Amino acid sequence: MILVVKPQTPEDALHHLIKDIEATGLHTHLSRGEEVTIIGLIGDKTKIDLTAIESNPIVDKMIPVTESYKLANKKFHPQPTEFAVKDTKIGPDNITIMSGPCAVESEEQLLTIARAVKKEGATILRGGAYKPRTSPYSFQGLEEDGLRYMQTASKETGLATICEVTSAHAVASAFKYVDMLQVGARNMQNFELLKEVGKTGMPVLLKRGLCATIDEWLNAAEYIMSSGSSKVALCERGIRTYETSTRNTLDLSAVCVLKERTHLPVIVDPSHATGVRSFVEPLAKAAIACGADGLMIEVHNDPAHALSDGPQSLDFDLFASVMEGLKPYISLAGRTL
Amino acid sequence: MILVVKPQTPEDALHHLIKDIEATGLHTHLSRGEEVTIIGLIGDKTKIDLTAIESNPIVDKMIPVTESYKLANKKFHPQPTEFAVKDTKIGPDNITIMSGPCAVESEEQLLTIARAVKKEGATILRGGAYKPRTSPYSFQGLEEDGLRYMQTASKETGLATICEVTSAHAVASAFKYVDMLQVGARNMQNFELLKEVGKTGMPVLLKRGLCATIDEWLNAAEYIMSSGSSKVALCERGIRTYETSTRNTLDLSAVCVLKERTHLPVIVDPSHATGVRSFVEPLAKAAIACGADGLMIEVHNDPAHALSDGPQSLDFDLFASVMEGLKPYISLAGRTL
Amino acid sequence: MILVVKPQTPEDALHHLIKDIEATGLHTHLSRGEEVTIIGLIGDKTKIDLTAIESNPIVDKMIPVTESYKLANKKFHPQPTEFAVKDTKIGPDNITIMSGPCAVESEEQLLTIARAVKKEGATILRGGAYKPRTSPYSFQGLEEDGLRYMQTASKETGLATICEVTSAHAVASAFKYVDMLQVGARNMQNFELLKEVGKTGMPVLLKRGLCATIDEWLNAAEYIMSSGSSKVALCERGIRTYETSTRNTLDLSAVCVLKERTHLPVIVDPSHATGVRSFVEPLAKAAIACGADGLMIEVHNDPAHALSDGPQSLDFDLFASVMEGLKPYISLAGRTL
Amino acid sequence: MILVVKPQTPEDALHHLIKDIEATGLHTHLSRGEEVTIIGLIGDKTKIDLTAIESNPIVDKMIPVTESYKLANKKFHPQPTEFAVKDTKIGPDNITIMSGPCAVESEEQLLTIARAVKKEGATILRGGAYKPRTSPYSFQGLEEDGLRYMQTASKETGLATICEVTSAHAVASAFKYVDMLQVGARNMQNFELLKEVGKTGMPVLLKRGLCATIDEWLNAAEYIMSSGSSKVALCERGIRTYETSTRNTLDLSAVCVLKERTHLPVIVDPSHATGVRSFVEPLAKAAIACGADGLMIEVHNDPAHALSDGPQSLDFDLFASVMEGLKPYISLAGRTL
């Protein structure tokens, strides 16, 4: 951490600040330039609250030079993380395909979709039982019934299952029925939920918040990891920008940044990122080409009558054709389904 | 709702779509232009899920022309809402000042601050007992102890109290100790929390999400209102943009937009919006000048040693001087403290 | 400037870098922390190109701690700048009102509007003769004829005049007819135009780019100032964000930031920022309340038939009422029209 | 175009508006819903200025349903455009590689780089002679000397050449020496420059503005095309968002959107988008995978001593290795270098 001191700061105020800092156990390093004076803070900053120092009236600005996340940090865990979800793996050797409907609508619908996506190479069945919807009057999901159908589909097909959780109550239910928990974009900084999810020790997919920085995202992963689960995958699903041609702006450079900063696997969701069915295939290819470890793709038996997010869902034929198109990219990346 | 139909759509596909729509109980109105054909949807759209229609392959885009929120909508409740919080009021006749520390640190600290802010005209004491922090290693709040200190401060000074809640558990605790609940920016679309908060029937301050649209914000208010509390105030606290000179970008035009769309009162928080102490007074004046119904201002007995958000907190002298500076603006707005 | 060195950098690479830096005439200050090593760069960095240093493979990041603009910098010119435009002044004692139509449409129209805005207290007549329009098929302005009408209106009413320029050719023309040049948002980083404008030595209004940082904006002012004109006023006109309720997001905290960083006067344009007529008055009040030195407000004799930007233009009655509403805020700010 | 009429509009105001619209030659289509009334506008809207209609007090909002660009619009020119630049082609059969230094520094430097990039498969040499720099005190380019070196390099290697132009004067010079003109991000809405560039009839690379929507970008292309050049390629180079981990956010979904809306070729510039050398290869692969027609990649003989943008430049070895890595992706896309 570097402190930039305000110009014309009297010497005694400067020394008083340095004494305050050193009282916390940190060491300091003073550097006087022609225009500015800076103080370097040396030592373990995770133990103390730096805002007290930042608010000292002689401090012009405080510039962090190290990251606050440790467990998720590649510096301390250089090898890429791999973990199992039921019988499938997420990690550097695979492209893991998570597919299924946005919302679970009925047992029959889910089974039909599960069989179809399995046939094409998906190994994890996704399906929403708790749907966070902008309006309270929109369809909110089948809740525990939806989870039960997920379990049935898993038993019948052998697919692993993932389901979004939106409350401590949903975590407790999902724990009984599915293999992996998903934290959605709107809850990425719902820290109480992150802790609940972490406590289960289960594999977790953490979606990026609508306008979360990569640093905030990795700190959110740190909440889960420091609560008990080390099996966290990060899911880029588009960020909110001024551009309205696509629902969100898929940030594929984030995949590159994550690969430098963390050992956790990275999944890309082109369906939610764009909201446009025909963009799923080209952006799925792009995601694999730039280093993603997996894809989340929405598939529906009858998109024209889906209860949620129809416009971005693929039907079975289109999904089969997309998966066919992805195969040479998966090979090029030196991975397998 | 308006549907724009894709060019060169065959007549029978068009008629099939219209039949599908009318089967839901809506009426349609077809309009053929030289370049595009559009279908107007007439009737109560809150009962049906329109994404099924939007995903029909012949639909180019769907353009909403009415809002999905009803209880929060000024069209149906043209009079501005006023409600009491303990002995104070939030509404069109007042400028309600909510002040106090970012985080409750001790009973003594809180009492000192409570007395100081009351003296200058604040009527609601704010203080965080549950702190949502980016890093799991930062100070997270005193939890129920903090709430108890809030209650003590209220008894001693007569101030009403407001506290942020971050989980169903925190709601249950806060219900016993404080007069108003706050939903923070990171939880604005934590819909499960919104429902819990609404069920209490208590007054609620709903902060705008870091990158929430005004429409999403009003829908979040609708979640609270449709769950049982009609006493909702909205708090503009800055949005996330590309500009880094201030922590967030305070969106004062949002105050004007809200005044046209909703009857709910609007509070502005210049402390969190900018993160800079010296900007609080000019932007507080600006907020009153453009129609806000109140202000949330962070005050701390010793900002240089605050456990959270010191750089933006005012000390007692500065708070007194800010309040003095605001008074003529409050009078000009035809309001009282 | 601070360089953060990559972890595990060998000693000789570090010393090689330091030697490279010192060869440019800068001094260095080495600081070794537990996790990172940083190098402070001391001396006049405007003379050398630092990207060569930044691209050294052992440099992790380069963090600027001083500003690259000098003439516009308050640190070196602490007194607020005041300058005359014809018979009016822009500076700390006034609220300067610049009003008129978005586009000059005819001599008669302009004269009618000029008389009306003068009557209510405007001292500078605005009017576009060169209109930068998104589509090449939209009305592009009357060009030199429009400038001539501005001159006529100035002679008849005594108002000073301001006109946007979009090319070196337009600068040469405008130089002959008007009193102040405007650089529009889309040309804020058209550096060739900035230099041309600066060479005239005329007063200049520099609008903020659609997504310009404050730092970039002040560097754009530096281009004008270092080319010959010291009479630059900055105009906040809204920035582009994800929010679509208003055309742009008016960034009033920028006024506060500018007041700390520069001595140049700051004008606010609520008409272009919001695109909504009814938001002009509340946001104009807010702008004055937070320290702006003037306002740009669009006024049209017949907004319903304006050739450009009708929805945000005030008619004469509404302008008179807005100006009446602003007067007590101008007094409170200790200023005069 | 659709007009949404305000609620409770009196019948005669509605009929008056319809009469006004029809007086412009457009036809109207009235549709009365339960909550809103809308008017469809039918006919050629490019001939009239609709803001006059939008500003009518009974109009709540105006919603465009067709695009204002025609020459760039795929609807009217469904076949992808291909054009020659000297001996190379940009279009659906190729991946065109444009490489070279950010800034031309000397004849010798440029020749060395030209030979190196040609060897690896680049067919267009890029090099800046006019550099738009944020600060007036940064290196601004060699101007006409730089152009001359480009011509020499072209003669010696056979490469086509592209150079950014920043003023009418630079266009006139570049016309004599290079094969393709580039309009940079900061000048994307410098409409006078777009017209000058279009008048040359030369091939043009139009970079996306820092926060330009795709619609604005295509309208900027329309300026060039309607001024005389039909050989326009669009270059995605990252947009400005809140995320600071990369210099800009590369928007690869824009490639997909453009492929649906326009017949013009699309180039991607991963060097400027990210500002990070190690992200160039993965994002270049991703760009090809999602449909781009070419890449712009910065290459420098000695990045550690480059006068501009060193951190993102590749040296010759790295460029060779990137090109090797791209080849299987070019084959997969069914294209050739």
Tab-separated table of C-alpha atoms in Angstrom, chain A residues 20 46-49 51-57 68-71 130-140 143 166-167 186-187 189-193 195 210-213 215-216 219-220 222-223 226 240 277 302-312, chain B residues 20 46-49 51-57 68-71 130-140 143 166-167 186-187 189-193 195 210-213 215-216 219-220 222-223 226 240 277 302-312:
chain	number	residue	atom	x	y	z
A	20	ASP	CA	0.239	5.988	13.852
A	46	THR	CA	-5.157	-7.829	6.053
A	47	LYS	CA	-5.145	-7.583	9.821
A	48	ILE	CA	-5.847	-3.851	10.112
A	49	ASP	CA	-8.432	-1.440	8.784
A	51	THR	CA	-9.548	3.436	6.180
A	52	ALA	CA	-8.506	5.030	9.436
A	53	ILE	CA	-5.169	5.849	7.871
A	54	GLU	CA	-6.707	6.890	4.570
A	55	SER	CA	-8.921	9.400	6.351
A	56	ASN	CA	-6.005	11.205	7.938
A	57	PRO	CA	-6.274	14.795	6.678
A	68	SER	CA	-6.765	-8.422	-0.532
A	69	TYR	CA	-7.714	-11.955	-1.612
A	70	LYS	CA	-5.304	-14.714	-0.625
A	71	LEU	CA	-6.961	-18.134	-1.057
A	130	TYR	CA	-35.347	-20.144	-7.540
A	131	LYS	CA	-35.494	-17.387	-10.135
A	132	PRO	CA	-34.450	-13.860	-9.204
A	133	ARG	CA	-36.739	-11.729	-11.372
A	134	THR	CA	-36.732	-7.937	-11.747
A	135	SER	CA	-40.485	-7.727	-11.213
A	136	PRO	CA	-42.285	-9.395	-8.297
A	137	TYR	CA	-45.066	-10.305	-10.704
A	138	SER	CA	-42.889	-12.499	-12.952
A	139	PHE	CA	-42.621	-16.289	-12.575
A	140	GLN	CA	-40.344	-16.999	-9.575
A	143	GLU	CA	-38.557	-23.966	-5.643
A	166	THR	CA	-30.934	-17.105	-3.456
A	167	SER	CA	-31.257	-17.472	0.326
A	186	ARG	CA	-27.424	-10.066	-8.445
A	187	ASN	CA	-26.185	-11.863	-5.331
A	189	GLN	CA	-22.012	-9.294	-3.125
A	190	ASN	CA	-24.724	-10.815	-0.931
A	191	PHE	CA	-22.013	-11.681	1.554
A	192	GLU	CA	-24.311	-13.560	3.937
A	193	LEU	CA	-25.301	-15.866	1.107
A	195	LYS	CA	-20.832	-17.471	3.618
A	210	LEU	CA	-23.618	-6.934	-13.222
A	211	CYS	CA	-21.003	-4.271	-12.656
A	212	ALA	CA	-18.481	-6.048	-10.478
A	213	THR	CA	-14.798	-5.417	-10.979
A	215	ASP	CA	-11.092	-7.525	-7.914
A	216	GLU	CA	-14.517	-7.516	-6.223
A	219	ASN	CA	-12.931	-11.077	-3.125
A	220	ALA	CA	-16.418	-12.593	-3.355
A	222	GLU	CA	-12.574	-15.366	-1.131
A	223	TYR	CA	-15.723	-15.142	1.041
A	226	SER	CA	-12.683	-18.666	3.596
A	240	ARG	CA	-23.459	-3.749	-17.796
A	277	ARG	CA	-29.623	-17.119	-29.620
A	302	ASP	CA	-39.582	-25.312	-26.892
A	303	PRO	CA	-37.986	-21.854	-26.667
A	304	ALA	CA	-41.051	-20.176	-28.148
A	305	HIS	CA	-43.042	-21.226	-25.070
A	306	ALA	CA	-40.334	-20.980	-22.369
A	307	LEU	CA	-41.432	-19.368	-19.099
A	308	SER	CA	-38.175	-17.439	-18.846
A	309	ASP	CA	-35.466	-16.199	-21.212
A	310	GLY	CA	-36.794	-17.863	-24.350
A	311	PRO	CA	-35.026	-15.535	-26.820
A	312	GLN	CA	-31.578	-16.733	-25.849
B	20	ASP	CA	-50.887	-17.333	-29.622
B	46	THR	CA	-48.503	-8.595	-15.463
B	47	LYS	CA	-50.347	-11.907	-15.478
B	48	ILE	CA	-48.420	-13.576	-18.279
B	49	ASP	CA	-44.797	-14.214	-19.118
B	51	THR	CA	-40.608	-13.974	-22.887
B	52	ALA	CA	-42.411	-16.851	-24.563
B	53	ILE	CA	-43.785	-14.391	-27.076
B	54	GLU	CA	-40.485	-12.524	-27.405
B	55	SER	CA	-38.702	-15.735	-28.309
B	56	ASN	CA	-40.960	-16.457	-31.247
B	57	PRO	CA	-38.648	-16.575	-34.251
B	68	SER	CA	-44.150	-3.309	-14.523
B	69	TYR	CA	-44.332	-1.669	-11.083
B	70	LYS	CA	-47.781	-0.655	-9.909
B	71	LEU	CA	-47.762	0.120	-6.156
B	130	TYR	CA	-23.975	-5.444	9.785
B	131	LYS	CA	-21.377	-4.156	7.331
B	132	PRO	CA	-21.175	-5.638	3.842
B	133	ARG	CA	-17.447	-5.386	3.044
B	134	THR	CA	-15.686	-6.247	-0.195
B	135	SER	CA	-13.057	-8.324	1.581
B	136	PRO	CA	-13.901	-11.055	4.114
B	137	TYR	CA	-10.937	-9.853	6.173
B	138	SER	CA	-12.342	-6.333	6.786
B	139	PHE	CA	-14.297	-5.361	9.918
B	140	GLN	CA	-17.849	-6.759	9.542
B	143	GLU	CA	-24.115	-7.203	14.819
B	166	THR	CA	-28.104	-8.066	5.172
B	167	SER	CA	-29.972	-11.311	5.892
B	186	ARG	CA	-25.261	-4.557	-2.969
B	187	ASN	CA	-28.539	-6.147	-1.865
B	189	GLN	CA	-31.750	-7.115	-6.072
B	190	ASN	CA	-31.470	-9.638	-3.234
B	191	PHE	CA	-35.148	-10.369	-3.734
B	192	GLU	CA	-35.431	-12.761	-0.805
B	193	LEU	CA	-34.185	-10.015	1.501
B	195	LYS	CA	-39.503	-9.815	0.737
B	210	LEU	CA	-24.335	0.107	-7.918
B	211	CYS	CA	-25.497	-0.119	-11.498
B	212	ALA	CA	-29.253	-0.393	-11.140
B	213	THR	CA	-31.495	1.348	-13.622
B	215	ASP	CA	-36.718	0.939	-13.529
B	216	GLU	CA	-35.017	-1.932	-11.673
B	219	ASN	CA	-39.280	-2.807	-9.231
B	220	ALA	CA	-37.176	-3.574	-6.148
B	222	GLU	CA	-42.360	-3.009	-5.623
B	223	TYR	CA	-41.031	-6.239	-4.070
B	226	SER	CA	-46.086	-6.061	-2.436
B	240	ARG	CA	-20.789	3.078	-11.014
B	277	ARG	CA	-15.609	14.832	2.816
B	302	ASP	CA	-12.938	10.955	15.125
B	303	PRO	CA	-12.825	10.335	11.360
B	304	ALA	CA	-9.064	9.799	11.407
B	305	HIS	CA	-9.588	6.690	13.520
B	306	ALA	CA	-12.921	5.428	12.110
B	307	LEU	CA	-13.123	1.661	11.522
B	308	SER	CA	-14.905	2.197	8.202
B	309	ASP	CA	-15.213	4.953	5.598
B	310	GLY	CA	-13.272	7.597	7.491
B	311	PRO	CA	-12.340	9.699	4.431
B	312	GLN	CA	-15.929	10.691	3.743
